[in-house]
Coordinates of C-alpha atoms in Angstrom, one line a residue:
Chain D
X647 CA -26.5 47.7 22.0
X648 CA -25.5 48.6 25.4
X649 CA -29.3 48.2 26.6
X650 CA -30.0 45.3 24.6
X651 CA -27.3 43.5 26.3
X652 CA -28.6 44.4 29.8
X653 CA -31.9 43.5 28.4
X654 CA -30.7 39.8 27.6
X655 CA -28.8 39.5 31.2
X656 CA -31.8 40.4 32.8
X657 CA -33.5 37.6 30.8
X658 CA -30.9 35.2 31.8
X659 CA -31.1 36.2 35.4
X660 CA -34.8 35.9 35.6
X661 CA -34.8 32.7 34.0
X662 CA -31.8 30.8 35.8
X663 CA -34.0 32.6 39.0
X664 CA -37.3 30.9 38.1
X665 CA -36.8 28.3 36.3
X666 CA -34.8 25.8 38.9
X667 CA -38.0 27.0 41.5
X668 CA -40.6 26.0 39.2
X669 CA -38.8 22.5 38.6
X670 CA -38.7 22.1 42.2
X671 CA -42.7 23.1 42.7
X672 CA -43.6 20.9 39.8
X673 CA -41.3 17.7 41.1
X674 CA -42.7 18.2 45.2
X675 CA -46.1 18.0 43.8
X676 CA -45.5 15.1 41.9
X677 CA -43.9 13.4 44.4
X678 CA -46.7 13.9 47.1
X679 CA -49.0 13.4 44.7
X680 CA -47.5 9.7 44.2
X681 CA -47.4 9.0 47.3
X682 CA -50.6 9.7 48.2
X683 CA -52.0 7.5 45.8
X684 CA -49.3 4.4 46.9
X685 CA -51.1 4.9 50.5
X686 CA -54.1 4.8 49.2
X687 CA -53.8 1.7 47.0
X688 CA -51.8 -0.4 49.6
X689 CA -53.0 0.8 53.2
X690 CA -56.9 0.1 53.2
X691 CA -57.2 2.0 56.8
X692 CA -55.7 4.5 55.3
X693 CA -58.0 4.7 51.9
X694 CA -61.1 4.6 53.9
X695 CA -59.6 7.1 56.2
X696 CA -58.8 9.5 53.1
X697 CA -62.4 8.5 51.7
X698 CA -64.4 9.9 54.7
X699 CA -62.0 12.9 54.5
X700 CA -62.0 13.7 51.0
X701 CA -66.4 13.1 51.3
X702 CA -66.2 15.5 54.3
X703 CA -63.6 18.2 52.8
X704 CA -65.1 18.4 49.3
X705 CA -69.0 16.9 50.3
X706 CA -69.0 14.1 47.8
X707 CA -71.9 12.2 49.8
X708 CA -74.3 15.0 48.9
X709 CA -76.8 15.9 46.3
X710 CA -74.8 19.1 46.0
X711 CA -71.8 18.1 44.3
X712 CA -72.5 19.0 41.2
X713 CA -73.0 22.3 42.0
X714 CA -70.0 22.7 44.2
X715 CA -67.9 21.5 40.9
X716 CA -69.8 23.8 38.5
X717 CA -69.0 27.1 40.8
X718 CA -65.9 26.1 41.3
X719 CA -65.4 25.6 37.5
X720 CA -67.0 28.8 37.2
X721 CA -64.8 31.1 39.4
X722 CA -61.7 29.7 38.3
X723 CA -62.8 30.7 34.7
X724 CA -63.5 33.8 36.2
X725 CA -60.5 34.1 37.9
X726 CA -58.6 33.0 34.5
X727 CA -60.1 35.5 32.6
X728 CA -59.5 38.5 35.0
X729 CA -55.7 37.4 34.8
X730 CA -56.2 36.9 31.0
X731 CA -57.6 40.8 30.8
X732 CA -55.3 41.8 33.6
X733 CA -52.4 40.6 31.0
X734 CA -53.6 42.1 28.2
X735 CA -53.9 45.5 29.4
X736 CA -50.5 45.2 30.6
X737 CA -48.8 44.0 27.6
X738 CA -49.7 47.1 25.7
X739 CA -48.9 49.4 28.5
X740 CA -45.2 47.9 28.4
X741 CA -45.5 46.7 32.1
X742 CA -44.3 43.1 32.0
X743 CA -41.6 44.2 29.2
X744 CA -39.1 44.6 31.6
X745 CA -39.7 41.2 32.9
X746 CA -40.6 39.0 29.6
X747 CA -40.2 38.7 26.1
X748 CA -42.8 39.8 24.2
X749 CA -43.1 36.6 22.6
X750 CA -43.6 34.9 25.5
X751 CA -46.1 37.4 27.3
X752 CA -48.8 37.0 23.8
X753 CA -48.2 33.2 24.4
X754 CA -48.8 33.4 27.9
X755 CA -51.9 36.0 27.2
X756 CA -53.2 33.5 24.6
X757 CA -52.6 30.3 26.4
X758 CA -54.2 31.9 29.7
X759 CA -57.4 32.9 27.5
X760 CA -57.5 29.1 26.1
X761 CA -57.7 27.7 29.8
X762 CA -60.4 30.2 30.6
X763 CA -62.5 29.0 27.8
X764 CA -61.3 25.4 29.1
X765 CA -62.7 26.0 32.3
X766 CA -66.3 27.6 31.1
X767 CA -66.8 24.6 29.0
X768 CA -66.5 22.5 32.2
X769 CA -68.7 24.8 34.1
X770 CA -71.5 24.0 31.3
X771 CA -70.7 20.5 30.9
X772 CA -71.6 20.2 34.5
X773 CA -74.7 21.9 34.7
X774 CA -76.0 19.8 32.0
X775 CA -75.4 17.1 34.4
X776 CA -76.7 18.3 37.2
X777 CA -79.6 16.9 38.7
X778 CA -80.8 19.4 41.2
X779 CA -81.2 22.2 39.0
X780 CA -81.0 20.6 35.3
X781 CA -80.2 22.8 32.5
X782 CA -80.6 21.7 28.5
X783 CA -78.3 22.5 26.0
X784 CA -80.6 25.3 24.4
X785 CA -81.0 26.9 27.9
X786 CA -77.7 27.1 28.0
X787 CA -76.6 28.1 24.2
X788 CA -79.6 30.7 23.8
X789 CA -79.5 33.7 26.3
X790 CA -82.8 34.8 28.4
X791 CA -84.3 31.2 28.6
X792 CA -82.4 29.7 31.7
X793 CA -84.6 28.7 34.1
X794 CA -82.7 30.2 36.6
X795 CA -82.0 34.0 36.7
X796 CA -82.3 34.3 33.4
X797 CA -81.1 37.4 32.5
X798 CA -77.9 37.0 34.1
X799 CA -77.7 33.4 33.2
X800 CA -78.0 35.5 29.5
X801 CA -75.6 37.9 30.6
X802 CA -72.8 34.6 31.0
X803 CA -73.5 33.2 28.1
X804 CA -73.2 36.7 25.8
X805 CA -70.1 37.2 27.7
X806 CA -69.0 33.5 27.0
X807 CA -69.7 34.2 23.1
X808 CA -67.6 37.5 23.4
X809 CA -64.4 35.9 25.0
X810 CA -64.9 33.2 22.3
X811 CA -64.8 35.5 19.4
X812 CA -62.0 37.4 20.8
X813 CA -59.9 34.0 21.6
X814 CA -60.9 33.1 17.7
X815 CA -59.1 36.0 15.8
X816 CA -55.7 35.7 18.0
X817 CA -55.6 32.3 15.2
X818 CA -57.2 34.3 12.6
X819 CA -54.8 37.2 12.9
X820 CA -53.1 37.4 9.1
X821 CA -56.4 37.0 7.7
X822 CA -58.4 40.2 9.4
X823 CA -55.5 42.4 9.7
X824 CA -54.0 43.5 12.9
X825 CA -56.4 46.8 13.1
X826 CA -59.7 44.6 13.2
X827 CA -58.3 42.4 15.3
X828 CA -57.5 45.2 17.8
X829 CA -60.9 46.1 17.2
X830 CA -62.4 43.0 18.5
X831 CA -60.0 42.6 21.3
X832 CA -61.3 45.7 22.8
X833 CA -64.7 43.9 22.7
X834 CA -62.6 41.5 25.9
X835 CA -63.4 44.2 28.4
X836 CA -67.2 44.0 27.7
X837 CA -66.8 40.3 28.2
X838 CA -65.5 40.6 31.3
X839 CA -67.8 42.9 32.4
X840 CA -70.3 40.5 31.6
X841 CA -68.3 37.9 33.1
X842 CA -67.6 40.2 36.6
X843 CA -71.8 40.6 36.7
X844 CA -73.1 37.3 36.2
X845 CA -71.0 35.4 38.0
X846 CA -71.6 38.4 41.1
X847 CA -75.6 37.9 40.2
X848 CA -76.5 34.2 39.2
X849 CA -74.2 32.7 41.5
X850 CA -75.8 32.0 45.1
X851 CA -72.4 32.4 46.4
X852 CA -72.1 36.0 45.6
X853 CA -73.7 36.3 49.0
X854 CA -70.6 35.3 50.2
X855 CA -68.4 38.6 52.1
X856 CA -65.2 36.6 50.5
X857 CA -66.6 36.1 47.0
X858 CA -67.9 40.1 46.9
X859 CA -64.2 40.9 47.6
X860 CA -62.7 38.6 44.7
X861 CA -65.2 40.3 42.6
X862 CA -64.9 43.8 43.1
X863 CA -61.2 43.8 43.6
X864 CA -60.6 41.9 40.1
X865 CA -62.8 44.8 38.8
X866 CA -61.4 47.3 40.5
X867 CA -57.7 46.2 39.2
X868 CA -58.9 45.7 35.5
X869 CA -60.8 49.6 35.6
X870 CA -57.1 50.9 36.9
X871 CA -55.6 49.1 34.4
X872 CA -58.0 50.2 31.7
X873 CA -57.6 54.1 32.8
X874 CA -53.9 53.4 32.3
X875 CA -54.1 52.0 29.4
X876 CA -56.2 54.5 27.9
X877 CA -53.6 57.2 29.5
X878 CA -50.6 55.2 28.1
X879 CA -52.9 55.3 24.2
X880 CA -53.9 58.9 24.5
X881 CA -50.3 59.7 25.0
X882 CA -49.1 57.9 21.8
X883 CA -51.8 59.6 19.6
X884 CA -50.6 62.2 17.3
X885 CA -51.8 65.6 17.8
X886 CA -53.6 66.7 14.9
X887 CA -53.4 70.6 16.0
X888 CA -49.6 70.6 16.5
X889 CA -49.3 68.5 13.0
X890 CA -51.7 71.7 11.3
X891 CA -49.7 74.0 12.9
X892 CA -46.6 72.3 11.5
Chain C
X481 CA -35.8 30.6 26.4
X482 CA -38.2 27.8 24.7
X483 CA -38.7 26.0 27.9
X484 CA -39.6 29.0 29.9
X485 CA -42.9 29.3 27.7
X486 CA -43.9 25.8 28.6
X487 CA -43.0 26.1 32.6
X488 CA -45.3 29.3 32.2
X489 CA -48.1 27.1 31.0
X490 CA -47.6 24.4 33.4
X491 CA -47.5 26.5 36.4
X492 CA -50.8 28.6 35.2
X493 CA -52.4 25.2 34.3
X494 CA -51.4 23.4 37.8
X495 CA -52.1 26.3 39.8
X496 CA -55.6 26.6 38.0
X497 CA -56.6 22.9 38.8
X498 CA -55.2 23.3 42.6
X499 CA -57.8 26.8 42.4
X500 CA -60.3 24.6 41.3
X501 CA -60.1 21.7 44.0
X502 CA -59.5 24.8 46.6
X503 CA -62.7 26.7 45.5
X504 CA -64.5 23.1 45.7
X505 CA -63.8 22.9 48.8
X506 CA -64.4 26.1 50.1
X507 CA -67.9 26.2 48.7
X508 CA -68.4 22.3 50.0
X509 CA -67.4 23.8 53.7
X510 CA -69.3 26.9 53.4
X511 CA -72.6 25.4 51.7
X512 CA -73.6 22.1 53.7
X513 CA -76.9 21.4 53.5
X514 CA -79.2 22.4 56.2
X515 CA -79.4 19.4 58.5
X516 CA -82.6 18.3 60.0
X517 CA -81.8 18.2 63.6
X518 CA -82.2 21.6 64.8
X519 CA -85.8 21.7 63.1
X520 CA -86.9 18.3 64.8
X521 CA -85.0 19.5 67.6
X522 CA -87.6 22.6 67.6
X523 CA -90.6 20.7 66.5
X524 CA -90.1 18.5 69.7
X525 CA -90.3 21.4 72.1
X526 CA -92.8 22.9 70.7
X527 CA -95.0 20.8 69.0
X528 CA -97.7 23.4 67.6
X529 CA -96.6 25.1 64.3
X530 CA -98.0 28.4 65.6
X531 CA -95.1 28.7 67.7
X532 CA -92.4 28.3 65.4
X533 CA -91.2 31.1 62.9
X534 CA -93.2 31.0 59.3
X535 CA -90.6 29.4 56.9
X536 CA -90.5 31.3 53.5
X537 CA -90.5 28.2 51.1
X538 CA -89.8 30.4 48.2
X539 CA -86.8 32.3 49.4
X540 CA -85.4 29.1 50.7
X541 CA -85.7 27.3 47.0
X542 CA -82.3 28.7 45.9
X543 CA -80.1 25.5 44.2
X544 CA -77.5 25.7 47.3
X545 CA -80.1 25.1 49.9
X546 CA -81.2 21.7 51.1
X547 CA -84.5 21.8 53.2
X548 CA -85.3 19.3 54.9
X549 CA -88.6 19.9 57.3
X550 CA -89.5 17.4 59.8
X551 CA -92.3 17.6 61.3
X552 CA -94.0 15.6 64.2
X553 CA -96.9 13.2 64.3
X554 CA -99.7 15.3 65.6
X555 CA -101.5 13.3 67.9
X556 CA -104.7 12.6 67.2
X557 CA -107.3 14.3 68.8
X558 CA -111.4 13.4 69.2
X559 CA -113.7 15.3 67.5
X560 CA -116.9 14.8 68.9
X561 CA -119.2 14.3 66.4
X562 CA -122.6 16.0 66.0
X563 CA -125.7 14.6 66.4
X564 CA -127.9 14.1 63.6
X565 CA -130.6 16.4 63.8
X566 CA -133.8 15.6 61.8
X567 CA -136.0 18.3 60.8
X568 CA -139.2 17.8 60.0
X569 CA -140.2 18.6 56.4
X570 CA -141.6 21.5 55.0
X571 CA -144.9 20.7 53.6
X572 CA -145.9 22.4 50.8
X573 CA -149.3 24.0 52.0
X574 CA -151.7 23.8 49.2
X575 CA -152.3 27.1 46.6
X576 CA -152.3 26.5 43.0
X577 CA -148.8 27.7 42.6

């Protein structure tokens, strides 16, 4: 009783802590974002001003912007899906229990996953449209075709197909059973394997010192993570000689 | 408790759409296409293509990279052309063949 108590003030701290800052995040934004766009509807200096920055900041006068916009689709659904994997590994190893409901962190697992997905189907979408290095539907839908790096263009799309499936049975839960759905959620970790190596392989910017980092530190957090977890489940198992010997 | 949930998906949805424009950017900034310039630039000073560095075409086609290779008028120069030489013909020199 005593430590469900403390349980529910910690709650109630946490969340009279974060909420109010969140509000105040979400309003600022809103309010600058309003009133960029009043200074750029009524102060024409101003919108041509904003114009040749906004064509200079994210180069919208070149033949590259599709493929700034697909990459950028691209890490962020990366970068969505490492949190989404980082998340569930913790869940299970009871490391955000203290902090949050459980209810809350399978929503937040689930709803992080969703966004992922989200942002993959906007990476493709863009590609299609791309002019400079065109991609059809079936290059994209059937691995090993691209005409780019295939085989880690194949490797993405696999991995897409796995973080589908597994986003799938979180809604078809009741209906597989909770054992074959832990199956298939082990399946993530492939995914993001896949993931980890195509966006590090097909994207030209994997050249980059900065991206290399993002990508081997997210991997290097999910394979701690995934030792830990294994630890935490190894830990859990019943013995099978002490249960004999009993 | 119910609102907590949805400022959790607002702040992960906001903060993935600022992470997109951010990563736009970034990748606008570090990628700009190669400008012409410096190639022209080079072409001017020295005008014969056996002094600049062989360009590897194929290396360069990569979907970030925007070539674009300028290179001077070569001025023309005469080519003397040869003089028609006639040769006599070859006679065939009887023999029944």
């Amino acid at each position: 009783m005593k430590s469900n108590r403390r349980y529910e003030s910690k709650q109630n701290e946490l969340s009279s802590l974060v909420i109010p800052s969140l509000i105040v995040v979400a309003v600022s934004f809103f309010g600058l974002c309003l009133l960029l766009t009043a200074s750029f509807i009524l102060l024409p200096p101003f919108q041509v001003m904003v114009q040749s920055r906004l064509n200079s900041l994210f180069g919208l006068n070149t033949v590259q912007i599709w493929w700034y916009a697909t990459r950028a689709a691209g890490l962020i659904a990366y970068l969505l899906l490492w949190f989404s994997t980082v998340w569930g590994l913790a869940v299970p190893s009871k490391l955000v229990s203290p902090l949050l409901e459980q209810t809350y962190t399978y929503d937040f697992h689930q709803f992080i996953s969703l966004l992922s997905i989200g942002f993959t189907v906007l990476h493709i979408i863009v590609l299609m449209v791309d002019q400079y290095l065109p991609f059809s539907i079936w290059q994209i839908l059937i691995p090993f075709i691209a005409p780019y790096r295939p085989f880690w263009v194949g490797i993405g799309v696999i991995s897409f197909y796995i973080i589908l499936l597994v986003t799938i049975t979180f809604y078809l839960r009741s209906y597989i059973g909770m054992s074959t759905f832990r199956y298939i959620h082990t399946f993530s970790l492939v995914g993001y394997l896949g993931a980890t190596l195509h966006g590090l392989f097909t994207g030209t910017d994997g050249g980059l010192p900065g991206m290399q980092i993002i990508y081997l530190g997210s991997g290097l957090v999910v394979l701690i993570l995934t030792a830990h977890w294994l630890w935490i489940r190894s830990l859990h198992k019943p013995n099978p000689q002490g249960s004999a010997a009993r | 408790m119910k609102s907590l949930k949805h400022i959790l998906r607002l702040w992960i949805s906001f903060t993935s759409l600022f992470g997109f424009f951010g990563a736009w950017a970034m990748l606008a900034q570090s990628f700009r296409p190669v400008q012409a310039q410096p190639l022209a630039a080079a072409a001017t000073a020295y005008p014969t293509l056996a002094v600049l560095n062989p360009i590897n075409l194929n290396s360069a086609a990569q979907p970030n990279v925007n070539l674009q290779v300028v290179t001077p008028i070569p001025t023309p120069i005469p080519i003397p052309q040869p003089q028609p030489v006639f040769q006599q013909p070859l006679l065939r020199t009887g023999g029944s063949g």
